[in-house]
Amino acid sequence: MTSLNHLNRTNTRKTPELLAPAGSVESLWAAVESGADAVYIGVKGWNARAFAQNFNIKECADIISWAEGKNVKIHLAVNSLLLSRELKQFQILLGHVAELARAKSFGGLIVQDAGAVFIAQRLFPHIPLHLSTLSGVHNLQGVERAAKWGIRRVVLAREVPIEEAVAISEKSPIEIEVFIHGALCFSFSGLCLASSFRGGRSGLRGECAQPCRLKFRQGKREGFFLSCSDFSAIDFIPRLKRSSVAALKIEGRMKFPDYVSNVVKAYRMVLNADLEKETEMIARAKDLLRLAPSRCVSAGFWDTNPSHRVLDPNRSGSSGLWVATVESKRENRVLVRLRGELRSGDIVRPESWRGKEEPIRRVIKVDPEKSQNDGHTSFAWIEFDGLADLPIGTKLFLIGHGFEPPQVIWKRIRSEITTPILLTAYELTENIWEELPDRRKAIRKSGTNLILKVSSTSDLPAAFHSPAKWVVLKATLSNLETLSRMRLLSAQKERLVLSIPTPVLGWTERLKVYEKAVEWLISRGFLLWEINNLGHLELFNKSLRDGHRIGLFGGAWLNVRNAASVAHWAREGCFAVTLSPEMTKNELRELMTYPLPSVPVVTVFSWFPLMTSLLEPKLMEGKPFVTERGERYYYRRSKNITFIYADRPVSLFGKLGELKRMGYYYFAIDISEGPWDLSNELPRLLSGFKRERDDEPFSAFSWDLEEKRNIRKEGEKP
């Protein structure tokens, strides 16, 4: 491949960094040759694209060494949620990253987990940390808290409107990165548990099975109600390149090299264009983007009506360019009706009406067939490198052309390295736990403690009459307003925790209004608060300066799954932290082997949303919608937010004895969420908690996930 001099990244005007994805070395080469300023790659086993090829740490060292001579930055994605059993190995990984971070071509380490921030800053403060979009930063308050953590750059959530993103970048004390192209998730970043709940594959661990792409049925209607189109911000680039946004990010570490190449070239054109040429370059860039196999594109959440543009229930959400449709099949070949060019070596993906994307196929041979019927339609016999078991009518989507073998590109890269980075062995010499306070003994002595979470002030009388040590009330603005008029006893205030919901109740300016309500209530003696996002911490700055002794709970949406994350939130002032509902019993047992400076809370009953979204799908509330496998879900819309629920709650009442033997004694019953009001269920749930017995129907969620995976492995055919 020759370098594209007319697309080189040298520019007299300061423009945002064009950041390209690379899940393989072929895509890495394509990104750099096409004009990317920087490339982000996943460290194998540690990132949020577990099914990409990714790179081991030695390969990362070679890439960073090579990038020195290319004037390109390399960002490493280590943005998976960590498990406690992985912390020692993660510390070793960071030791190697610390060596790489001294190179001029090292851009940053992308992390999601608060525990990763805790370890990195404690041991290797010189590593520049970038906070992943999965951390759910939606406003300036979240950015300001990240800056206090020592974060160098924040990747804003995709849901942030462009006006808000630009405004944040103007006031931000650190760098701001935004997505400009690629796939969209139905759910808010970091708030999707659907893949984990139904299939045991956590999206926060890089294993998402894309349940939002499934085909659903509700009554007589069928469709892909939750499947999103792709995002293209090409029309917004002139505005962004004149803003204070530091980096423009292209999604696609699962994409093929020609996709990466075309998308990078398209955005490079517009970024490099002079003012009078921008309109022309945008038109040319759109032509180039049409060659990049994708779903239908939209302006995403930057559109004035995202629900109408992003969601299309009539489309399957299959990615790629529709190039052919299967007409018939014979042995290992299929006859297709062509609507585009297909060549030997091309990579295609068959459309799946199940929603789950089919495995890709490589075209081995194309034999043109004579025109039929009208004399204009062209046909061809296609031979794949696997079985041609495709139903008649299946659409074939082109997702990539043939490319050079990876070993050829690796050889070229290594031949161009002038000063290689030589990794040395890293030993665990520092004990990051020895100085932490440990509350495990005190927890065991405390006895069983119940925390009851409710949704409305009307639930408070019954909640205060329950045996709950703390009553948690969802702190919506309407609840806070009602609470301000209520006269509670001092003893009731001491038991009441106000839970700030996530996603946040608005963007930066609206959250300032919410901040005033928080300050007023604190001044009236409401001192216990639950946070569910790093930006929530900024709401208490004035009250803390005024000397109020505020008690903070860490909520379930902080996604705490390891001991380092518990330690981080304890450092932020949380005396109790609710653990992630995704945790298995083995993870819970492992967590108790570490010193815990904060009280771990296990939610033993909840009907939490599997997806939370700004988008409004064409579904009816209160009526189940069903997958082709018979999995049932419920839809609810409240205050312009969509919630998708499973058909049953999660209950661990039957596991209480085992949890206590592990050392857990703080348990939460959460009736604040669900497809319908659960307040009438409180007496039954309190009885179930007391009897340590679950009532059908229920799910234990991930409790015994490891055992289920082992059974599946044993049952697989050899």
XYZ file of C-alpha atoms in Angstrom:
718
model
C 0.000 0.000 0.000
C 1.240 3.478 -0.797
C 0.809 6.423 1.513
C -2.000 8.810 0.585
C -0.132 12.112 0.504
C -3.229 14.139 -0.370
C -4.799 12.896 2.881
C -1.792 13.360 5.141
C -2.522 14.501 8.683
C -0.266 17.596 8.596
C -2.412 20.711 8.839
C -1.633 24.338 9.569
C -4.953 24.718 11.429
C -5.311 23.002 14.785
C -7.998 20.371 14.341
C -9.320 17.647 16.616
C -7.518 14.327 16.617
C -9.060 11.858 14.164
C -9.135 8.614 16.138
C -9.648 5.366 14.211
C -10.440 1.822 15.384
C -8.306 -1.258 14.784
C -9.329 -4.714 15.935
C -6.707 -6.329 13.702
C -3.298 -5.443 12.306
C -4.823 -5.148 8.835
C -7.232 -2.448 10.067
C -4.395 -0.752 11.937
C -2.385 -0.424 8.732
C -5.452 0.776 6.810
C -6.204 3.450 9.433
C -2.689 4.879 9.462
C -2.295 4.834 5.677
C -5.659 6.556 5.265
C -4.805 9.539 7.428
C -5.745 8.792 11.044
C -4.021 10.929 13.682
C -4.414 8.176 16.244
C -5.583 4.580 16.485
C -7.132 2.785 19.430
C -6.497 -0.926 19.851
C -7.758 -3.442 22.390
C -5.424 -5.300 24.726
C -6.407 -8.940 24.378
C -8.620 -10.144 27.228
C -9.090 -6.722 28.808
C -11.307 -4.631 26.554
C -14.918 -3.993 25.587
C -14.613 -5.747 22.205
C -13.750 -9.250 23.351
C -14.614 -10.766 19.960
C -12.226 -8.593 17.951
C -8.797 -10.091 17.216
C -7.112 -7.541 19.534
C -3.414 -7.514 20.470
C -1.222 -9.001 23.168
C 1.078 -6.685 25.098
C 4.171 -7.566 22.988
C 2.252 -6.712 19.814
C 1.139 -3.440 21.436
C 4.804 -2.632 22.123
C 5.689 -3.255 18.466
C 2.796 -1.096 17.260
C 3.724 1.797 19.558
C 7.381 1.535 18.502
C 6.353 1.597 14.824
C 3.979 4.522 15.372
C 6.913 6.704 16.550
C 8.013 7.028 12.930
C 4.502 7.666 11.619
C 3.544 10.702 13.719
C 0.586 8.693 15.029
C -0.669 8.161 18.579
C -1.725 4.735 19.836
C -4.412 4.429 22.508
C -4.797 1.145 24.400
C -8.314 0.038 25.350
C -8.428 -1.805 28.667
C -12.038 -0.826 29.203
C -13.627 -4.025 30.462
C -15.078 -4.296 33.963
C -12.564 -6.137 36.145
C -13.197 -9.105 38.434
C -11.453 -9.442 41.791
C -9.621 -12.566 40.636
C -8.127 -10.541 37.752
C -6.662 -7.726 39.842
C -3.173 -9.199 40.308
C -2.845 -9.944 36.594
C -4.191 -6.482 35.801
C -1.511 -4.965 38.004
C 1.144 -6.848 36.007
C -0.448 -5.612 32.772
C -0.277 -2.038 34.054
C 3.401 -2.538 34.818
C 3.978 -3.194 31.115
C 1.692 -0.330 30.063
C 3.750 1.958 32.299
C 6.774 1.172 30.117
C 4.818 1.808 26.915
C 3.421 5.080 28.274
C 6.900 6.663 28.177
C 6.898 6.537 24.367
C 5.947 9.736 22.505
C 3.502 7.755 20.385
C 1.526 6.508 23.397
C -1.775 8.355 23.531
C -3.597 7.014 26.559
C -5.046 4.041 28.401
C -8.836 3.808 27.977
C -10.519 2.462 31.125
C -14.085 2.008 32.343
C -13.650 0.446 35.777
C -13.177 2.700 38.811
C -10.938 -0.044 40.184
C -8.638 0.333 37.188
C -8.362 4.055 37.982
C -7.607 3.242 41.633
C -4.753 0.828 40.842
C -3.247 2.851 37.979
C -3.067 6.095 39.919
C -1.760 4.399 43.045
C 1.083 2.613 41.229
C 1.656 4.353 37.878
C 0.432 7.969 38.000
C 2.326 8.861 34.809
C 0.026 6.674 32.659
C -2.447 9.039 30.907
C -5.934 7.677 31.586
C -8.919 8.167 29.279
C -12.355 7.440 30.723
C -14.414 5.203 28.429
C -17.896 6.052 27.203
C -19.058 3.060 29.264
C -18.458 5.165 32.376
C -21.548 7.154 31.410
C -20.309 10.755 31.503
C -23.187 12.931 30.257
C -22.408 16.385 31.592
C -19.792 18.862 32.761
C -20.206 17.700 36.354
C -19.038 14.212 35.375
C -16.089 15.658 33.467
C -15.075 17.816 36.431
C -15.138 14.823 38.782
C -13.078 12.786 36.290
C -10.520 15.606 36.250
C -10.261 15.366 40.043
C -9.542 11.651 39.616
C -6.560 12.584 37.423
C -8.204 11.530 34.152
C -6.638 13.203 31.081
C -9.533 12.684 28.646
C -13.230 11.761 28.859
C -15.116 9.986 26.074
C -18.621 11.425 26.328
C -21.662 9.161 26.192
C -23.150 8.900 22.702
C -26.470 10.278 23.961
C -25.024 13.732 24.674
C -26.432 16.251 22.131
C -23.870 18.046 19.988
C -24.723 21.427 21.554
C -24.043 19.960 24.987
C -20.836 18.223 23.856
C -19.426 21.443 22.382
C -20.426 23.440 25.481
C -18.772 20.870 27.764
C -15.576 20.984 25.706
C -15.415 24.788 26.045
C -15.530 24.621 29.856
C -13.813 21.302 30.475
C -10.527 21.278 32.440
C -9.468 18.141 30.511
C -9.728 16.786 26.962
C -13.110 15.787 25.525
C -13.579 13.039 22.954
C -16.804 12.361 21.032
C -17.956 9.576 18.720
C -18.568 10.661 15.129
C -19.242 7.430 13.234
C -20.294 3.828 13.768
C -22.790 1.603 15.520
C -25.249 2.861 18.126
C -26.548 1.036 21.187
C -30.214 1.249 22.112
C -29.378 1.566 25.808
C -27.403 4.285 27.549
C -23.675 3.572 27.655
C -22.862 1.451 30.695
C -26.516 0.815 31.618
C -27.325 -2.302 29.579
C -27.675 -5.664 31.323
C -29.787 -7.414 28.665
C -27.024 -9.537 27.129
C -25.812 -10.586 30.558
C -29.289 -11.371 31.871
C -30.454 -13.570 28.992
C -27.216 -15.124 27.805
C -24.591 -14.652 30.502
C -22.483 -12.461 28.198
C -21.807 -9.103 29.804
C -21.677 -6.096 27.504
C -19.634 -4.349 30.199
C -17.075 -7.144 29.846
C -16.947 -6.868 26.042
C -19.139 -9.915 25.350
C -22.384 -8.311 24.172
C -24.645 -10.672 22.208
C -26.621 -7.683 20.813
C -30.098 -8.601 22.098
C -31.352 -5.202 20.880
C -30.879 -6.486 17.308
C -33.377 -9.308 17.809
C -36.704 -9.608 16.053
C -39.645 -9.232 18.443
C -43.384 -9.854 18.326
C -46.008 -7.885 20.235
C -49.527 -9.055 19.502
C -49.830 -9.334 15.729
C -46.948 -6.934 15.068
C -43.399 -8.102 14.353
C -40.282 -6.040 13.959
C -36.787 -5.107 15.061
C -38.183 -2.558 17.493
C -34.940 -1.876 19.394
C -32.410 -2.099 16.556
C -30.560 1.152 15.842
C -29.208 2.499 12.598
C -25.557 3.540 12.456
C -24.297 7.044 13.207
C -22.581 9.452 10.825
C -21.596 12.965 11.900
C -20.021 13.990 8.602
C -22.313 17.045 8.327
C -21.232 18.216 11.801
C -17.461 18.116 11.220
C -17.072 21.810 10.260
C -18.639 22.765 13.581
C -16.610 20.246 15.579
C -13.271 21.204 14.087
C -13.832 24.805 15.211
C -14.765 23.695 18.733
C -12.613 22.754 21.707
C -13.347 19.030 21.268
C -9.985 17.246 21.408
C -10.738 14.042 19.511
C -13.255 12.616 17.046
C -13.714 8.886 17.449
C -14.759 6.353 14.830
C -16.363 3.177 16.227
C -15.513 -0.152 14.619
C -12.935 -2.512 16.136
C -14.967 -5.371 14.662
C -14.814 -3.840 11.165
C -12.710 -4.886 8.186
C -9.776 -2.858 6.801
C -11.554 -1.394 3.775
C -14.327 -0.073 6.010
C -11.790 1.592 8.288
C -9.910 2.978 5.303
C -12.946 4.529 3.604
C -14.346 6.052 6.791
C -11.001 7.559 7.823
C -10.443 9.001 4.344
C -13.929 10.528 4.332
C -13.493 12.369 7.631
C -9.899 13.325 6.807
C -11.167 15.078 3.674
C -13.510 17.325 5.622
C -11.122 17.944 8.507
C -8.413 19.094 6.089
C -10.731 21.164 3.879
C -10.497 24.937 3.809
C -13.657 26.845 4.681
C -14.709 27.468 1.083
C -14.196 23.791 0.175
C -16.027 22.172 3.106
C -19.400 21.729 1.373
C -17.755 20.099 -1.632
C -15.647 17.829 0.591
C -18.676 16.742 2.613
C -20.405 15.636 -0.605
C -17.305 13.707 -1.703
C -16.948 12.225 1.770
C -20.535 10.947 1.680
C -19.797 9.174 -1.601
C -16.836 7.505 0.070
C -18.865 6.542 3.140
C -21.364 4.758 0.896
C -18.541 2.347 0.052
C -18.069 1.550 3.753
C -20.340 -1.414 4.563
C -22.689 -0.441 7.378
C -26.296 -0.324 8.452
C -28.453 2.590 7.327
C -26.917 5.763 8.726
C -28.478 8.598 10.684
C -27.387 11.626 12.678
C -27.903 9.521 15.802
C -28.622 11.433 19.001
C -27.524 14.641 17.273
C -30.731 14.531 15.231
C -33.697 16.695 16.235
C -35.855 13.543 16.430
C -33.563 10.594 17.257
C -36.362 8.055 17.846
C -37.776 8.625 14.369
C -34.399 8.560 12.588
C -32.420 6.026 14.609
C -35.046 3.314 15.093
C -36.521 1.495 12.101
C -38.459 -1.622 13.166
C -38.779 -2.778 9.553
C -35.034 -3.292 9.115
C -33.097 -6.210 10.530
C -30.070 -4.151 11.502
C -27.704 -6.337 9.486
C -24.482 -4.476 8.759
C -22.906 -4.119 5.315
C -23.828 -3.268 1.731
C -26.711 -5.328 0.358
C -25.189 -6.889 -2.756
C -27.204 -10.037 -3.478
C -30.244 -12.158 -2.584
C -30.298 -15.979 -2.543
C -32.565 -17.384 -5.294
C -31.812 -21.105 -5.023
C -29.112 -23.474 -3.778
C -27.384 -26.585 -5.008
C -24.964 -28.592 -2.841
C -22.302 -26.098 -1.692
C -23.322 -23.308 -4.072
C -26.102 -20.722 -4.137
C -27.642 -18.846 -7.039
C -27.966 -15.158 -6.190
C -29.655 -12.171 -7.769
C -26.985 -9.445 -7.845
C -27.630 -5.817 -6.981
C -23.945 -4.928 -6.661
C -20.510 -6.304 -7.504
C -19.246 -9.503 -5.866
C -15.713 -10.822 -6.380
C -13.714 -13.805 -5.238
C -12.185 -13.047 -1.865
C -15.035 -10.774 -0.736
C -16.408 -11.173 2.776
C -20.199 -11.285 3.124
C -22.591 -11.651 6.033
C -25.960 -13.356 5.461
C -28.908 -11.440 6.855
C -30.431 -13.018 9.923
C -34.127 -12.611 10.612
C -33.400 -13.873 14.101
C -31.641 -10.570 14.745
C -28.395 -12.190 15.862
C -25.827 -11.639 13.136
C -24.840 -14.720 11.156
C -21.199 -15.820 10.821
C -19.351 -14.166 7.954
C -18.613 -16.091 4.741
C -15.700 -15.696 2.361
C -16.567 -15.923 -1.341
C -14.337 -18.518 -3.008
C -15.711 -18.380 -6.528
C -18.209 -16.309 -8.555
C -19.657 -17.787 -11.768
C -21.863 -15.291 -13.671
C -25.182 -16.666 -14.909
C -27.016 -15.450 -18.010
C -29.583 -12.718 -17.529
C -33.071 -13.976 -16.866
C -36.641 -12.688 -17.212
C -36.286 -9.007 -18.108
C -32.781 -9.324 -19.519
C -31.426 -6.735 -17.094
C -31.200 -8.561 -13.795
C -27.851 -10.330 -13.358
C -27.348 -13.605 -11.517
C -24.341 -15.583 -10.361
C -23.493 -18.888 -8.728
C -21.551 -18.274 -5.512
C -19.304 -20.759 -3.779
C -18.322 -20.104 -0.139
C -15.556 -21.440 2.052
C -18.215 -23.211 4.130
C -21.599 -24.829 3.698
C -24.128 -22.914 1.626
C -26.965 -23.567 4.101
C -28.801 -20.334 3.378
C -32.602 -20.114 3.057
C -34.111 -18.812 -0.184
C -34.576 -15.051 0.039
C -31.584 -14.470 2.335
C -29.929 -11.117 1.675
C -26.131 -11.069 1.470
C -24.317 -7.999 2.793
C -20.799 -7.126 1.670
C -18.680 -6.211 4.696
C -15.174 -6.348 3.242
C -12.910 -7.191 0.348
C -9.912 -9.460 0.350
C -6.797 -8.022 2.007
C -3.177 -8.860 2.635
C -2.469 -11.634 5.156
C -1.674 -10.351 8.672
C 1.764 -11.975 8.702
C 2.752 -9.848 5.685
C 1.671 -6.640 7.437
C 3.369 -7.606 10.705
C 6.602 -8.204 8.810
C 6.333 -4.784 7.176
C 5.594 -3.059 10.511
C 8.499 -4.700 12.331
C 10.879 -3.910 9.500
C 10.064 -0.197 9.893
C 10.728 -0.064 13.651
C 13.919 1.889 14.394
C 13.920 1.774 18.212
C 11.935 -1.156 19.606
C 10.388 -1.011 23.076
C 11.738 -3.938 25.075
C 9.356 -5.043 27.804
C 10.890 -6.200 31.060
C 9.385 -8.538 33.619
C 7.137 -6.812 36.128
C 6.876 -8.215 39.644
C 4.193 -7.545 42.232
C 6.338 -5.791 44.826
C 3.854 -3.287 46.273
C 0.825 -4.323 48.304
C -1.867 -1.792 47.420
C -4.211 -3.194 50.075
C -2.102 -2.997 53.239
C -2.955 0.614 54.103
C -6.693 0.277 53.488
C -9.102 0.090 56.422
C -10.931 -3.238 56.550
C -14.579 -3.415 57.626
C -15.132 -7.163 57.167
C -15.013 -8.043 60.888
C -17.334 -5.194 61.790
C -19.741 -6.320 59.067
C -19.883 -9.864 60.493
C -20.610 -8.520 63.969
C -23.367 -6.200 62.755
C -25.910 -8.930 62.120
C -28.392 -8.919 59.235
C -29.228 -5.453 57.892
C -32.013 -4.727 55.432
C -32.031 -1.778 53.017
C -35.385 -1.064 51.359
C -35.560 1.053 48.199
C -38.883 2.595 47.100
C -39.992 4.771 44.208
C -42.407 7.302 45.710
C -42.957 9.359 48.851
C -46.317 7.566 49.155
C -44.345 4.382 49.909
C -42.516 5.932 52.884
C -45.052 5.163 55.661
C -44.993 1.425 54.928
C -41.226 1.486 54.417
C -40.610 3.210 57.774
C -42.760 0.557 59.477
C -40.614 -2.204 57.958
C -37.544 -3.634 59.725
C -35.254 -1.851 57.229
C -32.180 -0.174 58.710
C -32.257 2.331 55.854
C -35.074 3.348 53.539
C -33.889 4.537 50.127
C -36.154 6.867 48.150
C -35.630 7.593 44.460
C -34.695 11.274 44.414
C -36.680 12.489 41.446
C -37.429 16.206 41.394
C -41.115 15.493 42.097
C -40.217 13.307 45.104
C -37.821 15.942 46.427
C -40.468 18.639 46.095
C -43.003 16.528 48.014
C -40.397 15.626 50.614
C -39.664 19.304 51.223
C -43.274 19.732 52.427
C -43.304 16.644 54.637
C -42.540 16.707 58.338
C -40.340 13.768 59.187
C -39.058 12.860 62.608
C -35.306 13.069 63.215
C -35.211 9.277 63.535
C -36.864 8.951 60.121
C -34.386 11.360 58.531
C -31.548 9.287 59.976
C -32.966 6.219 58.199
C -33.801 7.921 54.889
C -31.371 7.745 51.951
C -32.136 9.805 48.845
C -31.046 8.029 45.660
C -29.975 10.181 42.710
C -31.147 8.249 39.653
C -29.149 7.511 36.552
C -29.223 8.498 33.783
C -28.942 11.953 35.298
C -32.075 14.055 35.401
C -30.821 16.359 32.654
C -27.750 17.800 31.027
C -25.324 20.245 32.624
C -27.594 23.289 33.053
C -30.607 21.350 34.327
C -28.452 19.468 36.803
C -27.513 22.809 38.361
C -31.202 23.273 39.247
C -31.192 19.817 40.810
C -28.058 20.760 42.741
C -29.956 23.603 44.460
C -32.637 21.164 45.625
C -29.969 18.844 47.010
C -28.292 21.689 48.904
C -31.615 22.841 50.378
C -32.536 19.347 51.628
C -29.097 18.806 53.137
C -29.465 22.077 55.037
C -32.741 20.661 56.442
C -31.077 17.537 57.791
C -31.368 15.048 54.902
C -27.760 13.875 55.038
C -27.801 10.380 53.481
C -27.530 10.151 49.671
C -27.021 7.395 47.124
C -24.975 8.183 44.008
C -25.161 6.238 40.732
C -22.745 8.178 38.535
C -19.423 9.938 39.077
C -21.033 13.282 38.180
C -23.369 12.960 41.170
C -20.429 13.596 43.502
C -20.234 17.172 42.264
C -23.693 17.908 43.694
C -22.308 17.927 47.235
C -19.366 20.322 46.862
C -21.011 23.336 48.513
C -22.641 21.310 51.266
C -19.325 19.711 52.157
C -17.639 23.117 52.175
C -20.373 24.308 54.545
C -19.407 21.551 56.964
C -22.362 19.171 56.580
C -21.524 15.565 57.494
C -22.942 13.797 54.456
C -23.155 10.003 54.246
C -22.822 8.532 50.753
C -24.016 5.176 49.439
C -22.681 3.842 46.155
C -25.602 2.666 43.998
C -25.882 -0.429 41.828
C -25.318 1.549 38.606
C -21.716 2.276 39.571
C -21.098 -1.267 38.250
C -18.829 -2.354 41.124
C -17.511 -5.902 40.574
C -14.100 -5.944 42.295
C -12.261 -4.979 45.467
C -10.313 -2.123 43.835
C -13.567 -0.504 42.745
C -14.930 -0.801 46.286
C -11.738 0.902 47.512
C -12.060 3.688 44.939
C -15.621 4.577 45.922
C -14.689 4.373 49.603
C -11.987 6.956 48.856
C -14.723 9.102 47.292
C -16.637 9.000 50.581
C -19.002 6.045 50.135
C -19.335 4.137 53.416
C -21.478 1.497 51.636
C -21.416 0.301 48.014
C -24.095 -1.743 46.258
C -22.459 -4.485 44.198
C -23.231 -5.096 40.532
C -26.192 -7.443 39.944
C -24.033 -9.244 37.367
C -21.766 -10.730 40.042
C -21.724 -14.516 40.386
C -21.488 -16.369 43.690
C -17.826 -17.138 42.943
C -17.124 -13.445 42.385
C -18.886 -12.580 45.627
C -16.831 -15.187 47.489
C -13.589 -13.890 45.933
C -14.410 -10.299 46.866
C -14.549 -11.240 50.537
C -10.892 -12.353 50.446
C -9.802 -8.702 50.052
C -9.772 -5.891 52.641
C -12.961 -3.864 52.157
C -12.926 -0.236 53.342
C -16.625 0.145 52.481
C -19.662 -2.004 53.337
C -20.627 -4.216 50.356
C -24.386 -4.405 49.801
C -25.965 -7.304 47.889
C -29.303 -6.663 46.186
C -31.446 -9.722 46.948
C -34.584 -8.528 45.167
C -34.921 -6.144 42.235
C -36.692 -5.704 38.934
C -34.084 -3.432 37.407
C -34.306 -2.303 33.773
C -32.240 -4.382 31.351
C -32.028 -1.389 29.002
C -32.450 2.336 29.627
C -32.768 4.608 26.623
C -33.658 8.049 25.294
C -35.224 6.373 22.262
C -38.958 5.696 22.089
C -39.642 2.386 20.297
C -42.971 1.578 18.632
C -44.150 -0.669 21.455
C -47.154 -0.683 23.764
C -46.697 -0.378 27.507
C -47.976 -3.123 29.788
C -48.106 -5.762 27.035
C -45.199 -8.210 26.696
C -43.119 -8.348 23.545
C -41.425 -11.629 22.729
C -38.369 -12.946 20.878
C -38.603 -15.869 18.479
C -37.167 -18.017 21.280
C -40.066 -17.052 23.538
C -38.160 -14.649 25.829
C -40.574 -12.026 27.138
C -39.898 -8.356 27.882
C -41.892 -5.332 29.016
C -41.608 -1.719 27.898
C -42.255 1.358 30.032
C -41.796 5.042 29.218
C -41.407 7.561 32.042
C -40.311 11.211 31.875
C -38.929 10.821 28.328
C -36.856 7.780 29.296
C -37.499 4.244 28.022
C -37.064 1.228 30.290
C -36.988 -2.382 29.080
C -37.630 -5.066 31.715
C -37.455 -8.850 31.803
C -40.646 -10.778 32.492
C -39.525 -11.646 36.023
C -37.574 -10.052 38.859
C -34.232 -11.122 40.272
C -34.465 -12.763 43.689
C -31.719 -14.175 45.900
C -33.785 -14.752 49.056
C -32.956 -18.441 48.828
C -29.230 -17.606 48.779
C -29.235 -15.510 51.983
C -27.776 -18.300 54.100
C -24.892 -18.829 51.691
C -24.276 -15.073 51.424
C -24.044 -14.777 55.215
C -21.568 -17.642 55.332
C -19.450 -15.709 52.816
C -19.529 -12.673 55.129
C -22.307 -10.520 53.640
C -24.830 -9.022 56.049
C -26.169 -5.955 54.255
C -28.971 -6.759 51.794
C -31.180 -4.568 49.606
C -34.759 -5.088 48.472
C -35.416 -2.715 45.590
C -39.053 -2.119 44.613
C -38.325 1.269 43.025
C -38.109 -0.215 39.524
C -40.233 -2.569 37.477
C -42.706 -2.775 34.604
C -45.472 -1.858 37.074
C -45.860 -0.554 40.638
C -44.457 -3.083 43.138
C -45.438 -1.294 46.362
C -48.302 -3.712 47.029
C -45.792 -6.559 46.935
C -43.864 -5.293 49.964
C -45.489 -7.533 52.643
C -44.897 -10.641 50.529
C -41.284 -9.653 49.827
C -40.529 -8.940 53.477
C -41.941 -12.369 54.317
C -39.776 -13.990 51.635
C -36.711 -12.209 53.007
C -37.500 -13.399 56.537
C -38.162 -16.987 55.412
C -35.207 -16.930 52.967
C -37.455 -18.267 50.236
C -37.981 -17.087 46.654
C -41.436 -16.890 45.099
C -41.901 -17.944 41.469
C -41.418 -16.619 38.902
C -37.941 -15.258 39.545
C -34.406 -15.302 38.162
C -31.174 -15.760 40.109
C -29.446 -13.846 37.272
C -25.694 -14.592 37.266
C -25.517 -16.428 40.605
C -24.517 -19.821 39.185
C -23.301 -18.663 35.760
C -19.948 -20.493 35.991
C -21.668 -23.811 36.694
C -24.035 -23.315 33.764
C -21.122 -22.564 31.446
C -19.302 -25.698 32.595
C -22.416 -27.811 31.969
C -22.746 -26.372 28.481
C -19.091 -27.126 27.755
C -19.443 -30.708 28.963
C -22.537 -31.160 26.818
C -20.922 -29.923 23.620
C -20.208 -32.435 20.898
C -16.519 -33.313 20.476
